Short mmCIF file of C-alpha atoms and ligand atoms in Angstrom, two decimals:
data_model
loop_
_atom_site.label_atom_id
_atom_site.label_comp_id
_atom_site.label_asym_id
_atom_site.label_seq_id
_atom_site.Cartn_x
_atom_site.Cartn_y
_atom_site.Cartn_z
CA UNK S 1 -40.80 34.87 65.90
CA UNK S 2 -43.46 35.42 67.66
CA UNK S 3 -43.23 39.13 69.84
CA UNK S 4 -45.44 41.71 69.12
CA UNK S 5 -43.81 44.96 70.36
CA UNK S 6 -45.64 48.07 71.28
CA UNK S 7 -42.79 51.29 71.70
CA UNK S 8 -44.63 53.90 73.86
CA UNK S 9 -42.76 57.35 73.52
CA UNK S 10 -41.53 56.23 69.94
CA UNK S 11 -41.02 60.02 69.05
CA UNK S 12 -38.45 60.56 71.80
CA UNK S 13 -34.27 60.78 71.53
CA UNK S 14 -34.17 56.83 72.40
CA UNK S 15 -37.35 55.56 71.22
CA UNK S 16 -36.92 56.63 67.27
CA UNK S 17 -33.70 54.86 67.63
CA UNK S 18 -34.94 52.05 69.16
CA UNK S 19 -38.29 51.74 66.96
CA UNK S 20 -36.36 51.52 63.72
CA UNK S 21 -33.92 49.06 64.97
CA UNK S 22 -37.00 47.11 66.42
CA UNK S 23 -38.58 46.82 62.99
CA UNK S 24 -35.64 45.85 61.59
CA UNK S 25 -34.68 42.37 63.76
CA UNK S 26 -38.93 41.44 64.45
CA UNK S 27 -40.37 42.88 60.85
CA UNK S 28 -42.01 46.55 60.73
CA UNK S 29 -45.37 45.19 61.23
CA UNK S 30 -44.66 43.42 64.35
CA UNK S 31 -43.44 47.04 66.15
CA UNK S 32 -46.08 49.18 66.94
CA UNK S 33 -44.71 52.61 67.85
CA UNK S 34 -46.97 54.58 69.91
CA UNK S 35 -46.65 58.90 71.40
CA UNK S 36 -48.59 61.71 72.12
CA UNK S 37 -47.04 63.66 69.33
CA UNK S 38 -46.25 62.39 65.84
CA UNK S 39 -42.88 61.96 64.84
CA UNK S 40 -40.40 61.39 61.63
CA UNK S 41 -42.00 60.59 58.49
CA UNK S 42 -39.75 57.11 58.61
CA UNK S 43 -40.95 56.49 62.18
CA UNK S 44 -45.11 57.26 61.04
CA UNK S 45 -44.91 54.89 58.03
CA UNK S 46 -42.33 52.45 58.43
CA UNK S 47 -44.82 50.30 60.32
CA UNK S 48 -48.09 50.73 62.48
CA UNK S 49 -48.51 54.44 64.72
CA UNK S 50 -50.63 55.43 67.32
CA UNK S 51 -51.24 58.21 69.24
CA UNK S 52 -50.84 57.52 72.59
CA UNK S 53 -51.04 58.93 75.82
CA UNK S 54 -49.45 56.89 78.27
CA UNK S 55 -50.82 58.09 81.44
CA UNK S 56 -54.38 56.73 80.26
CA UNK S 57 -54.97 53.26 81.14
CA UNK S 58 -58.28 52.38 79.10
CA UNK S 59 -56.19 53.52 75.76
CA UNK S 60 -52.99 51.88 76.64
CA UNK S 61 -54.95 48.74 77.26
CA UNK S 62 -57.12 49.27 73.86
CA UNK S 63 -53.77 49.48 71.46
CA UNK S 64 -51.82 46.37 73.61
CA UNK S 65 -55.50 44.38 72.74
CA UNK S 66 -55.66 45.52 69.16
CA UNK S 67 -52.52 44.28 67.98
CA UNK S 68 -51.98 41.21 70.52
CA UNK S 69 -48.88 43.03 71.78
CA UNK S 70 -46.07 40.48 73.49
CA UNK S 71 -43.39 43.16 74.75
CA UNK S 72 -43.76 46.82 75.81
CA UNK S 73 -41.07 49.20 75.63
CA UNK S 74 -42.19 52.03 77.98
CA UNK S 75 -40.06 55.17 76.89
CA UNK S 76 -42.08 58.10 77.68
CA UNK S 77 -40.77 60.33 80.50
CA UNK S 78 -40.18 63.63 81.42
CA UNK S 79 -36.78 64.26 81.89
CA UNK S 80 -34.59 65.96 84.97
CA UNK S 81 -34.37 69.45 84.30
CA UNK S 82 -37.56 69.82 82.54
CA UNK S 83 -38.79 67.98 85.49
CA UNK S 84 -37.71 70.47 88.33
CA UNK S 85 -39.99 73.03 86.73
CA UNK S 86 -42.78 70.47 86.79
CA UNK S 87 -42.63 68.39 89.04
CA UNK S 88 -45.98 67.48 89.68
CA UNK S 89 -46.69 66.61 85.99
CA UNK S 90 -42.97 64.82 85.40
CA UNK S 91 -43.87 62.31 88.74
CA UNK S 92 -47.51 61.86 87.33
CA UNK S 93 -46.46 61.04 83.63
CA UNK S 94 -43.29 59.19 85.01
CA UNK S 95 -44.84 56.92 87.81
CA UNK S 96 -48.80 56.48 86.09
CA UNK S 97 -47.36 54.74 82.97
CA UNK S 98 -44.97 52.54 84.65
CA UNK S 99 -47.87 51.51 86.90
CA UNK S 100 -50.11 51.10 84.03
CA UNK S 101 -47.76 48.55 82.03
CA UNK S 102 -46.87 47.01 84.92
CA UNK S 103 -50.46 46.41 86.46
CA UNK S 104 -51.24 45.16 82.85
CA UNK S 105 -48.31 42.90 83.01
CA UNK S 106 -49.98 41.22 86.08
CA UNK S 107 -53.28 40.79 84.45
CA UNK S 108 -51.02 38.65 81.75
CA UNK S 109 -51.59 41.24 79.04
CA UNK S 110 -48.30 41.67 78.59
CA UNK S 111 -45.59 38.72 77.97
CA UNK S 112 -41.90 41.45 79.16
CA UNK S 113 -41.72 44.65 79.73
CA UNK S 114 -38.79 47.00 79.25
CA UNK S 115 -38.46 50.30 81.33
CA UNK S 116 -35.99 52.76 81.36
CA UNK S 117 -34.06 53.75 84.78
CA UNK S 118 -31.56 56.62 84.70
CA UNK S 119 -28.01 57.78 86.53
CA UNK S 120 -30.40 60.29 88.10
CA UNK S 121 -31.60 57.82 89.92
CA UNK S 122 -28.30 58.57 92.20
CA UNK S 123 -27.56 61.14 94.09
CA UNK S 124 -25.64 63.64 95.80
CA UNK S 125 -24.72 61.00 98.52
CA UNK S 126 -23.93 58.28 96.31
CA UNK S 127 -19.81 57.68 95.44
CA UNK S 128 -19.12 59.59 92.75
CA UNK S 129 -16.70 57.51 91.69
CA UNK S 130 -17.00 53.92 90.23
CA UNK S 131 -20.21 54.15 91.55
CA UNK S 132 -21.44 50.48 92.45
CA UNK S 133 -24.87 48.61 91.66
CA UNK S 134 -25.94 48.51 94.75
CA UNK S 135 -25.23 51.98 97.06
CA UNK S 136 -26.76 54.47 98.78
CA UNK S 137 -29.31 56.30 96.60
CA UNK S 138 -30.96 59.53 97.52
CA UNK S 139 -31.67 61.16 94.62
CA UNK S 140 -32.71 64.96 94.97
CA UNK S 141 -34.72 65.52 91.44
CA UNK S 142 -37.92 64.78 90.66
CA UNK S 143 -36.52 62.94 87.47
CA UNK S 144 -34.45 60.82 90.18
CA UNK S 145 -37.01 60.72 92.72
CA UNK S 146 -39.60 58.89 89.94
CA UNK S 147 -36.74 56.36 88.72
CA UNK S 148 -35.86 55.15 92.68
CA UNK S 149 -39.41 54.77 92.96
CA UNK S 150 -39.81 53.27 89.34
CA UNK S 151 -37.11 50.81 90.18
CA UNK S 152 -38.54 49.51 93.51
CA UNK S 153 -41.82 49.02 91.80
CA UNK S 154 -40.10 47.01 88.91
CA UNK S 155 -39.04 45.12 91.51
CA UNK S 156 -41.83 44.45 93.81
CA UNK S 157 -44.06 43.20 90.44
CA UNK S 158 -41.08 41.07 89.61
CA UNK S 159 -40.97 39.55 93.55
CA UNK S 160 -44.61 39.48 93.89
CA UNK S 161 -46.39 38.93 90.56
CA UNK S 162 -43.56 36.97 88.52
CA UNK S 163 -43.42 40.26 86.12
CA UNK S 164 -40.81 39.67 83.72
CA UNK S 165 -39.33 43.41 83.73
CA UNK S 166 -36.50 44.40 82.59
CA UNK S 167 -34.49 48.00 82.84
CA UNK S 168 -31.17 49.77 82.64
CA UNK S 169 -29.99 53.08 84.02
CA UNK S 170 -29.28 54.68 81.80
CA UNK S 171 -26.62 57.19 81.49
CA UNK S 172 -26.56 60.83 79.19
CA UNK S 173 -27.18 59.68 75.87
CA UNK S 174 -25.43 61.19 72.62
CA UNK S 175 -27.09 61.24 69.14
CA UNK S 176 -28.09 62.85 66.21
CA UNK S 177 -31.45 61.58 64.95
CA UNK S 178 -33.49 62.85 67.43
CA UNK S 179 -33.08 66.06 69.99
CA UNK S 180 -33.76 64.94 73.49
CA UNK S 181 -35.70 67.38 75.73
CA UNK S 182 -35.23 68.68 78.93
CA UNK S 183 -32.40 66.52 79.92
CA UNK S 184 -28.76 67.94 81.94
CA UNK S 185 -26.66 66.04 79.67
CA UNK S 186 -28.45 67.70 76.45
CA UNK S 187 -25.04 69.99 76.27
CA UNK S 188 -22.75 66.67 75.16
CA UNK S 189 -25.68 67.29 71.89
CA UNK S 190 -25.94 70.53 71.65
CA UNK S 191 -22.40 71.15 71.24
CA UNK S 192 -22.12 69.12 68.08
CA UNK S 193 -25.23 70.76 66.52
CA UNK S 194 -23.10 74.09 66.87
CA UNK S 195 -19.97 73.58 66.01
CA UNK S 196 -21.06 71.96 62.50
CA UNK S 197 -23.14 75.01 62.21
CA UNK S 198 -20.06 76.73 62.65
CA UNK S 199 -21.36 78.89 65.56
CA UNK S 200 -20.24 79.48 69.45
CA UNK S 201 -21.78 77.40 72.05
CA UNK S 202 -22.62 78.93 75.56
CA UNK S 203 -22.02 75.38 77.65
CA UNK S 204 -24.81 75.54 80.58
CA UNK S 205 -22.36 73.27 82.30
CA UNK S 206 -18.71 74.19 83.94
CA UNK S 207 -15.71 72.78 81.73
CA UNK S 208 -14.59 70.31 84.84
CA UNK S 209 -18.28 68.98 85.00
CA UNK S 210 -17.86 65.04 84.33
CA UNK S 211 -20.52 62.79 84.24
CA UNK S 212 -21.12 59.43 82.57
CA UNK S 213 -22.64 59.47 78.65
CA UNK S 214 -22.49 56.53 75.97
CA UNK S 215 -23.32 56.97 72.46
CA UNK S 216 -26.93 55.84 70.92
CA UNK S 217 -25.90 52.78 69.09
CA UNK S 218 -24.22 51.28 72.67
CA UNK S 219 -27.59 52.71 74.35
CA UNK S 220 -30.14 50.53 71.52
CA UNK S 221 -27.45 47.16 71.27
CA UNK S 222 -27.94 47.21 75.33
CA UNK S 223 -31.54 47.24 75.56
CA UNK S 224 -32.03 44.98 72.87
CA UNK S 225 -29.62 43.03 74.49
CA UNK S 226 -31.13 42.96 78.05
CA UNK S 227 -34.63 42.36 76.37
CA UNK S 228 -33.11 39.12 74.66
CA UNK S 229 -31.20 37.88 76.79
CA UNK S 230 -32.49 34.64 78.74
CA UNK S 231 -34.63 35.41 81.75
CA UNK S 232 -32.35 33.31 83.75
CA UNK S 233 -29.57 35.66 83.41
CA UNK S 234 -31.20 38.94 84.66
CA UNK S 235 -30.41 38.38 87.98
CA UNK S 236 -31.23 42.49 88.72
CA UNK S 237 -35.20 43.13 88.84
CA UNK S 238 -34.87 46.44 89.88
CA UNK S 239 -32.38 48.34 87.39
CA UNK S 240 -29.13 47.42 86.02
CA UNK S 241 -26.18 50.04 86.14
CA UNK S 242 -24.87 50.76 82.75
CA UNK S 243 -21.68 52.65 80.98
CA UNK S 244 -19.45 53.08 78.57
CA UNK S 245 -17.41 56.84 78.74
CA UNK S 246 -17.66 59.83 80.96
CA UNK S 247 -16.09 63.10 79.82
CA UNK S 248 -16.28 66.74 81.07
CA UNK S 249 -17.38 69.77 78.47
CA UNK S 250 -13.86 70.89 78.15
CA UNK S 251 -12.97 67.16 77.23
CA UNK S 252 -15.48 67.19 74.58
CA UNK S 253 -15.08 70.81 73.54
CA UNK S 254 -11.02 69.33 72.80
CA UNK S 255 -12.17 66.27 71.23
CA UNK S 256 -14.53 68.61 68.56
CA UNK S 257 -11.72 71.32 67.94
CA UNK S 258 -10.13 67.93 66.10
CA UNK S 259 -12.55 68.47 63.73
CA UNK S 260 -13.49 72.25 63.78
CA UNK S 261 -10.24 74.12 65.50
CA UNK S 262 -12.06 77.37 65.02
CA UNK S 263 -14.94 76.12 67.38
CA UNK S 264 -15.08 78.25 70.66
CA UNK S 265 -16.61 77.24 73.72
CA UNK S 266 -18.04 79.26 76.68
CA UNK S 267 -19.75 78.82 80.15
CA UNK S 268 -22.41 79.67 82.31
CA UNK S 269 -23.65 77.18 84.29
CA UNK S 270 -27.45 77.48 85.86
CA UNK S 271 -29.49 75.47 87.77
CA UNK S 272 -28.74 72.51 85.58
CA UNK S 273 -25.16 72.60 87.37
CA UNK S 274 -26.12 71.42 90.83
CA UNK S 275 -28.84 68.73 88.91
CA UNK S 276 -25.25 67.16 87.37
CA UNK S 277 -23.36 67.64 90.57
CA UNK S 278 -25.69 65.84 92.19
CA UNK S 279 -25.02 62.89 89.69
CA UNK S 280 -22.01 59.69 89.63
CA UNK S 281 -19.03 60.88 87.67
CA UNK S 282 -18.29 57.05 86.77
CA UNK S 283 -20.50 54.34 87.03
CA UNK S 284 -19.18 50.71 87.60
CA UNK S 285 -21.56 47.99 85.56
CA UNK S 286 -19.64 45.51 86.03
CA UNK S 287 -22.96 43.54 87.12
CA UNK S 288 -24.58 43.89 83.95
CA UNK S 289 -21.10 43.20 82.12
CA UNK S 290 -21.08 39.49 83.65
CA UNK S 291 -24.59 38.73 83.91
CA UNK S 292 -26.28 39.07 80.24
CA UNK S 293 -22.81 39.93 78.43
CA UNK S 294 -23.29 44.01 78.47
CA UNK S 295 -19.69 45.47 76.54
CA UNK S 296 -19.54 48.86 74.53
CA UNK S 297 -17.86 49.92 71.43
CA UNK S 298 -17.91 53.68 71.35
CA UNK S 299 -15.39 56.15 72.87
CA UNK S 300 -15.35 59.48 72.93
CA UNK S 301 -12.64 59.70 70.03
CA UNK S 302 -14.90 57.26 67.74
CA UNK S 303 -18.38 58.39 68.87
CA UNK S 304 -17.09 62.38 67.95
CA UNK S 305 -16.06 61.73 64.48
CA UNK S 306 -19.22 59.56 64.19
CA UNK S 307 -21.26 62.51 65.33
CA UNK S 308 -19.76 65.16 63.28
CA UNK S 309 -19.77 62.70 60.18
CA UNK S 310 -23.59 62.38 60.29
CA UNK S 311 -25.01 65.76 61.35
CA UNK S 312 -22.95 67.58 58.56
CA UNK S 313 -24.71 64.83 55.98
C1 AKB A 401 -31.16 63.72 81.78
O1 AKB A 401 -30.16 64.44 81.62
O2 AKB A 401 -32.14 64.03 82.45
C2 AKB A 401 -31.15 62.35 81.14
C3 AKB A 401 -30.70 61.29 82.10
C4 AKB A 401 -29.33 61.29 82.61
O3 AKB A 401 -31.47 60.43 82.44
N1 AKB A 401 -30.31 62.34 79.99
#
């Protein structure tokens, strides 16, 4: 085997999953995980770390020189509610890193890329429902905003420059390793946290709220996936819809009383609500199904007692 993988935003909710699994198919020396903070102990010395800050061409180039790096995983992003407050910072960390791999993917630095697109990247104008690959997108975050534009660019270096780029969007993703940050569909997490602490959760979300999630093992098996799969078959340069469940907070809050039928759930939605409004309900990936062989395993029924079973361990 011959890839070298750097993982930039390694620390993150996706990128600790994805690191580990990483070193385990290509060997822990040939994954290089890279973040402006450190992370888990397992993460640090399972294989080589760097700290990284993404926005910074001259370093990013240094680290993909030092260890001949093949394939970059770009991962670090600032996510859509945490965005809104910044904006300014979320489009320059969003936007400058993608540009950075990319331009360095052009300059034959870099062998594939992988970059991560997002539901956000719809918006309140898209169909809710079933919402297709290819629709009307006008996506009214800053989060969104960066991913249309990410998307297009992905596309343009693919079209122009022959960069072999790869990305998903994808939807609100459910673990337990790793806390995400700043995201709208952090509540499908937090709730789980709580009600194995055996304490009430205050759901920032309305109960009817649905939107599309998938659990963390679907979201790593599809990017490896896409990222293996033969460049003949991703047909989609710009971002692939993805999916697997969608659920509302009362849905989950029914699946969790299963477990715990003492939990109790409240809400009091804030400015997170008209972020998730704004969003598909269902997405239809369908695309992504036929072309490289996408599938899930996880429903809300498995990926609940799954959840509960490791965060009370
Ligand atoms: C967020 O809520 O911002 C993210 C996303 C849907 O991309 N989880």
């Amino acid at each position: 085997m011959s890839e070298k993988i750097l993982i930039i935003g390694s620390c993150g909710q996706i990128g600790t999953e994805l690191t580990i699994k990483l070193r385990e198919l290509y060997g822990n020396d040939n994954v290089v995980a890279a973040d402006i903070n450190s992370g888990s102990n397992e993460l640090m010395y399972s294989g080589p770390f760097e700290i990284l800050d993404a926005t910074k061409k001259d370093d990013v180039k240094k680290i993909i020189k030092k260890y001949k790096i093949t394939d970059v995983y770009l991962m670090a992003a600032m996510l859509s509610a945490v965005g809104e407050k910044f904006p300014e910072k979320a489009w320059n960390l969003n936007m400058n890193s993608l540009l950075i791999i990319l331009d360095l993917a052009k300059d034959g630095l870099i062998k594939k890329v992988f970059w991560p697109s997002s539901m956000a990247a719809f918006g309140p104008t898209s169909p809710k429902v079933d919402t297709p690959q290819m629709t009307i997108m006008e996506p009214s975050t800053v989060y969104g905003i960066s991913k249309l534009a990410g998307e297009r660019w992905c596309e343009y270096y693919y079209q122009k420059f022959g960069v072999d780029v790869r990305s998903i969007r994808y939807p609100g993703i459910i673990s337990w390793k790793t806390k995400p940050g700043g995201g709208t569909t952090d509540y499908a997490i937090d709730i789980f946290y709580k009600a194995v602490s055996h304490e009430d959760y205050s759901c920032f979300l309305s109960e009817d709220t649905r939107l599309p999630m998938m659990y963390m093992d679907d979201a790593i098996k599809a990017t490896v996936d896409i990222m293996q799969a033969d460049s003949s078959k991703i047909k989609v340069r710009s971002s692939y819809n993805l999916s697997a469940i969608d659920f509302t907070p009362a849905e989950v809050y029914q699946e969790i009383k299963n477990h715990y039928p003492d939990f109790k759930v409240t809400y009091s939605p804030d400015f997170r609500q008209v972020i998730a409004d704004s969003w598909p309900q269902r997405i239809d990936d369908s695309v992504a199904r036929k072309d490289w062989g996408w599938n899930h395993s996880f429903d809300l029924e498995k990926m609940t007692s799954d959840m509960i079973k490791n965060l009370s361990n």
